[in-house]
mmCIF file of C-alpha atoms in Angstrom:
data_model
loop_
_atom_site.group_PDB
_atom_site.id
_atom_site.type_symbol
_atom_site.label_atom_id
_atom_site.label_comp_id
_atom_site.label_asym_id
_atom_site.label_seq_id
_atom_site.Cartn_x
_atom_site.Cartn_y
_atom_site.Cartn_z
ATOM 1 C CA LEU A 1 2.534 -26.461 44.570
ATOM 2 C CA LEU A 2 -0.944 -25.092 45.199
ATOM 3 C CA GLY A 3 -2.682 -21.914 44.129
ATOM 4 C CA PRO A 4 -5.815 -20.633 42.443
ATOM 5 C CA ASN A 5 -6.142 -20.584 38.661
ATOM 6 C CA GLY A 6 -3.839 -17.967 37.172
ATOM 7 C CA SER A 7 -1.597 -17.822 40.241
ATOM 8 C CA GLY A 8 1.594 -18.754 38.396
ATOM 9 C CA LYS A 9 1.892 -22.503 39.042
ATOM 10 C CA THR A 10 2.263 -23.515 35.395
ATOM 11 C CA THR A 11 4.559 -20.555 34.733
ATOM 12 C CA LEU A 12 6.833 -21.677 37.586
ATOM 13 C CA ILE A 13 6.728 -25.242 36.260
ATOM 14 C CA LYS A 14 7.737 -24.011 32.803
ATOM 15 C CA LEU A 15 10.575 -21.972 34.346
ATOM 16 C CA ILE A 16 11.795 -25.067 36.235
ATOM 17 C CA ASN A 17 11.809 -27.011 32.975
ATOM 18 C CA GLY A 18 13.601 -24.293 31.018
ATOM 19 C CA LEU A 19 10.589 -23.713 28.762
ATOM 20 C CA LEU A 20 10.404 -20.071 29.840
ATOM 21 C CA THR A 21 13.189 -17.673 30.797
ATOM 22 C CA PRO A 22 12.668 -15.453 33.854
ATOM 23 C CA THR A 23 12.410 -11.729 33.148
ATOM 24 C CA SER A 24 13.934 -11.009 36.553
ATOM 25 C CA GLY A 25 15.381 -12.943 39.454
ATOM 26 C CA SER A 26 16.997 -16.342 39.253
ATOM 27 C CA LEU A 27 16.027 -19.957 39.630
ATOM 28 C CA THR A 28 18.064 -23.052 40.368
ATOM 29 C CA VAL A 29 16.979 -26.630 39.873
ATOM 30 C CA CYS A 30 18.930 -29.337 41.689
ATOM 31 C CA GLY A 31 21.751 -26.827 42.128
ATOM 32 C CA GLY A 32 21.951 -25.479 38.581
ATOM 33 C CA ALA A 33 20.248 -23.044 36.258
ATOM 34 C CA PRO A 34 17.553 -24.691 34.123
ATOM 35 C CA GLY A 35 19.153 -26.068 30.971
ATOM 36 C CA VAL A 36 20.575 -29.184 29.368
ATOM 37 C CA GLU A 37 22.031 -30.549 32.615
ATOM 38 C CA THR A 38 18.855 -30.085 34.663
ATOM 39 C CA LYS A 39 16.745 -31.734 31.951
ATOM 40 C CA LYS A 40 18.784 -34.880 32.649
ATOM 41 C CA VAL A 41 17.478 -35.008 36.239
ATOM 42 C CA VAL A 42 13.953 -33.563 35.900
ATOM 43 C CA ALA A 43 11.030 -35.685 34.682
ATOM 44 C CA TYR A 44 8.222 -33.432 33.442
ATOM 45 C CA LEU A 45 4.588 -34.226 32.737
ATOM 46 C CA PRO A 46 2.843 -31.220 31.140
ATOM 47 C CA ASP A 47 -0.851 -30.528 31.674
ATOM 48 C CA SER A 48 -1.673 -31.421 28.065
ATOM 49 C CA ASN A 49 -0.809 -34.359 25.832
ATOM 50 C CA TYR A 50 2.465 -33.747 24.009
ATOM 51 C CA LEU A 51 3.107 -37.190 22.546
ATOM 52 C CA ASN A 52 2.799 -37.931 18.820
ATOM 53 C CA SER A 53 -0.533 -39.704 18.424
ATOM 54 C CA TRP A 54 0.579 -41.571 15.275
ATOM 55 C CA MET A 55 3.293 -43.411 17.218
ATOM 56 C CA THR A 56 2.767 -46.789 18.834
ATOM 57 C CA VAL A 57 3.231 -47.138 22.569
ATOM 58 C CA GLY A 58 6.336 -49.228 21.846
ATOM 59 C CA GLN A 59 7.797 -46.464 19.673
ATOM 60 C CA LEU A 60 7.191 -43.990 22.501
ATOM 61 C CA VAL A 61 8.968 -46.306 24.956
ATOM 62 C CA ASP A 62 11.882 -46.603 22.495
ATOM 63 C CA MET A 63 12.004 -42.815 22.081
ATOM 64 C CA PHE A 64 12.122 -42.231 25.852
ATOM 65 C CA CYS A 65 14.759 -44.952 26.170
ATOM 66 C CA ASP A 66 16.898 -43.229 23.527
ATOM 67 C CA PHE A 67 16.326 -39.742 24.886
ATOM 68 C CA TYR A 68 16.726 -40.253 28.669
ATOM 69 C CA GLU A 69 19.690 -42.104 30.168
ATOM 70 C CA ASP A 70 17.694 -42.727 33.360
ATOM 71 C CA PHE A 71 14.679 -44.280 31.592
ATOM 72 C CA ARG A 72 13.793 -47.750 32.927
ATOM 73 C CA ARG A 73 12.320 -49.708 30.015
ATOM 74 C CA ASP A 74 11.451 -52.709 32.211
ATOM 75 C CA THR A 75 9.466 -50.491 34.582
ATOM 76 C CA ALA A 76 7.507 -48.936 31.693
ATOM 77 C CA ILE A 77 6.733 -52.320 30.079
ATOM 78 C CA GLU A 78 5.671 -53.809 33.421
ATOM 79 C CA MET A 79 3.242 -50.925 34.135
ATOM 80 C CA LEU A 80 1.837 -51.014 30.589
ATOM 81 C CA THR A 81 1.344 -54.788 30.829
ATOM 82 C CA ARG A 82 -0.412 -54.436 34.185
ATOM 83 C CA LEU A 83 -2.886 -52.070 32.496
ATOM 84 C CA GLY A 84 -3.360 -54.260 29.441
ATOM 85 C CA ILE A 85 -1.889 -51.630 27.104
ATOM 86 C CA THR A 86 0.085 -53.347 24.374
ATOM 87 C CA THR A 87 3.154 -51.769 22.856
ATOM 88 C CA GLY A 88 1.831 -52.285 19.328
ATOM 89 C CA VAL A 89 -1.205 -50.046 19.743
ATOM 90 C CA ARG A 90 -1.117 -46.507 18.318
ATOM 91 C CA LEU A 91 -1.601 -43.732 20.859
ATOM 92 C CA LYS A 92 -4.425 -42.176 18.814
ATOM 93 C CA THR A 93 -6.552 -45.333 19.267
ATOM 94 C CA LEU A 94 -6.469 -45.156 23.075
ATOM 95 C CA SER A 95 -9.059 -43.512 25.292
ATOM 96 C CA LYS A 96 -8.208 -40.185 26.949
ATOM 97 C CA GLY A 97 -7.633 -41.943 30.276
ATOM 98 C CA ASN A 98 -5.291 -44.523 28.748
ATOM 99 C CA LYS A 99 -3.369 -41.806 26.875
ATOM 100 C CA GLU A 100 -2.846 -40.038 30.201
ATOM 101 C CA LYS A 101 -1.739 -43.298 31.790
ATOM 102 C CA VAL A 102 0.830 -43.840 29.009
ATOM 103 C CA SER A 103 2.154 -40.285 29.487
ATOM 104 C CA LEU A 104 2.428 -40.797 33.244
ATOM 105 C CA ILE A 105 4.090 -44.203 32.845
ATOM 106 C CA LEU A 106 6.721 -42.736 30.534
ATOM 107 C CA VAL A 107 7.533 -39.948 32.990
ATOM 108 C CA MET A 108 7.463 -42.155 36.100
ATOM 109 C CA SER A 109 9.711 -44.744 34.415
ATOM 110 C CA ARG A 110 12.611 -42.329 34.733
ATOM 111 C CA SER A 111 14.932 -42.389 37.759
ATOM 112 C CA ALA A 112 14.797 -38.620 38.084
ATOM 113 C CA LYS A 113 15.754 -36.438 41.029
ATOM 114 C CA LEU A 114 12.734 -34.185 40.519
ATOM 115 C CA TYR A 115 9.328 -35.132 39.117
ATOM 116 C CA VAL A 116 7.264 -32.154 37.972
ATOM 117 C CA LEU A 117 3.694 -33.192 37.237
ATOM 118 C CA ASP A 118 1.385 -30.397 36.098
ATOM 119 C CA GLU A 119 -2.195 -31.294 37.062
ATOM 120 C CA PRO A 120 -1.667 -35.069 36.804
ATOM 121 C CA ILE A 121 -5.158 -35.971 38.016
ATOM 122 C CA ALA A 122 -7.293 -33.090 36.769
ATOM 123 C CA GLY A 123 -10.263 -34.113 34.678
ATOM 124 C CA VAL A 124 -9.783 -37.888 34.840
ATOM 125 C CA ASP A 125 -12.244 -40.488 36.041
ATOM 126 C CA PRO A 126 -11.949 -41.899 39.605
ATOM 127 C CA ALA A 127 -10.403 -45.213 38.460
ATOM 128 C CA THR A 128 -7.747 -43.398 36.426
ATOM 129 C CA ARG A 129 -7.168 -41.011 39.342
ATOM 130 C CA ASP A 130 -6.594 -43.969 41.691
ATOM 131 C CA TYR A 131 -4.179 -45.528 39.202
ATOM 132 C CA ILE A 132 -2.233 -42.283 38.800
ATOM 133 C CA ILE A 133 -1.946 -41.788 42.563
ATOM 134 C CA SER A 134 -0.870 -45.397 43.138
ATOM 135 C CA THR A 135 1.685 -45.104 40.309
ATOM 136 C CA ILE A 136 3.165 -41.966 41.847
ATOM 137 C CA ILE A 137 3.280 -43.551 45.304
ATOM 138 C CA GLY A 138 4.570 -46.887 43.953
ATOM 139 C CA ASN A 139 7.405 -45.180 42.112
ATOM 140 C CA TYR A 140 8.226 -42.752 44.898
ATOM 141 C CA ASN A 141 11.915 -42.022 45.098
ATOM 142 C CA PRO A 142 12.771 -40.622 48.559
ATOM 143 C CA GLU A 143 15.445 -38.440 46.956
ATOM 144 C CA ALA A 144 12.956 -36.900 44.531
ATOM 145 C CA SER A 145 10.423 -34.103 44.843
ATOM 146 C CA THR A 146 7.046 -34.095 43.142
ATOM 147 C CA HIS A 147 4.539 -31.417 42.066
ATOM 148 C CA LEU A 148 1.074 -32.755 42.869
ATOM 149 C CA ILE A 149 -2.305 -31.321 43.811
ATOM 150 C CA SER A 150 -4.202 -31.549 47.073
ATOM 151 C CA ASP A 151 -5.973 -34.829 46.233
ATOM 152 C CA ILE A 152 -2.886 -36.724 47.398
ATOM 153 C CA GLU A 153 -2.079 -34.653 50.452
ATOM 154 C CA GLN A 154 -1.414 -37.804 52.494
ATOM 155 C CA VAL A 155 1.860 -38.326 50.621
ATOM 156 C CA LEU A 156 3.040 -34.707 50.655
ATOM 157 C CA ASP A 157 5.904 -33.584 52.874
ATOM 158 C CA GLU A 158 5.692 -29.883 52.081
ATOM 159 C CA VAL A 159 3.367 -27.497 50.285
ATOM 160 C CA ILE A 160 3.967 -24.167 48.623
ATOM 161 C CA PHE A 161 1.016 -21.823 48.190
ATOM 162 C CA ILE A 162 1.490 -19.432 45.284
ATOM 163 C CA ASN A 163 -0.617 -16.445 44.266
ATOM 164 C CA ASN A 164 0.032 -13.788 41.622
ATOM 165 C CA GLY A 165 3.502 -15.221 41.083
ATOM 166 C CA ASN A 166 4.460 -14.876 44.762
ATOM 167 C CA ILE A 167 5.018 -17.552 47.371
ATOM 168 C CA VAL A 168 2.389 -17.002 50.066
ATOM 169 C CA LEU A 169 3.349 -19.981 52.256
ATOM 170 C CA HIS A 170 6.016 -22.697 52.243
ATOM 171 C CA LYS A 171 5.656 -25.183 55.112
ATOM 172 C CA SER A 172 5.696 -28.838 55.915
ATOM 173 C CA VAL A 173 2.282 -30.492 55.985
ATOM 174 C CA ASP A 174 2.987 -31.607 59.566
ATOM 175 C CA ALA A 175 3.723 -28.013 60.650
ATOM 176 C CA ILE A 176 0.476 -26.835 59.051
ATOM 177 C CA ARG A 177 -1.480 -29.488 60.958
ATOM 178 C CA GLU A 178 0.312 -28.733 64.242
ATOM 179 C CA GLU A 179 0.110 -24.930 64.001
ATOM 180 C CA SER A 180 -3.360 -24.496 62.532
ATOM 181 C CA GLY A 181 -5.095 -27.772 63.333
ATOM 182 C CA LYS A 182 -6.053 -27.927 59.659
ATOM 183 C CA SER A 183 -5.106 -30.044 56.686
ATOM 184 C CA ALA A 184 -3.176 -28.396 53.886
ATOM 185 C CA ASP A 185 -6.358 -28.511 51.789
ATOM 186 C CA GLU A 186 -8.392 -26.799 54.533
ATOM 187 C CA LEU A 187 -5.736 -24.118 54.967
ATOM 188 C CA PHE A 188 -5.577 -23.637 51.205
ATOM 189 C CA ARG A 189 -9.333 -23.052 51.098
ATOM 190 C CA GLU A 190 -9.050 -20.564 53.965
ATOM 191 C CA VAL A 191 -6.104 -18.649 52.484
ATOM 192 C CA PHE A 192 -7.638 -18.462 49.013
ATOM 193 C CA LYS A 193 -11.307 -17.981 49.921
ATOM 194 C CA TRP A 194 -13.110 -15.588 47.640
#
């Protein structure tokens, strides 16, 4: 889901997650209106930290395990261990990059049908960016869809360009390359040039 700042990406993401109610039109997520049932199959990573900083990483894992039936504790612990993040450490003591990694690990440890990641790699250092991309790719579920940004175009099947709340383009990345001879990022820059 790509568009310039203020185009409606985050609003659409919030609609998908049932955090906003549409003023007109309708929206379905995995066949149903956003609500309790869709929250069971959608894993959402907001663009800002929403976790309680006083909690330990282990308490956050326990909370996700209690809250989501599809949460895979073993997957979360394995990813945390690989990064050297212990479950006994409080979130508030971690660096910004490690806090973002914990948030991503919690979301990607779900066996969801749809992963909605709002700006998962914006404003992070290159090493953290590489980790986030490899985590997304490593946990890719072929039955799931993912909201990402153009930095990981090589793993995208389709892109949706949005502007002023309207869909400007919805095509497969392969069709964009075949029809225009451009990457999705190049076409994005052309469509939204100022």
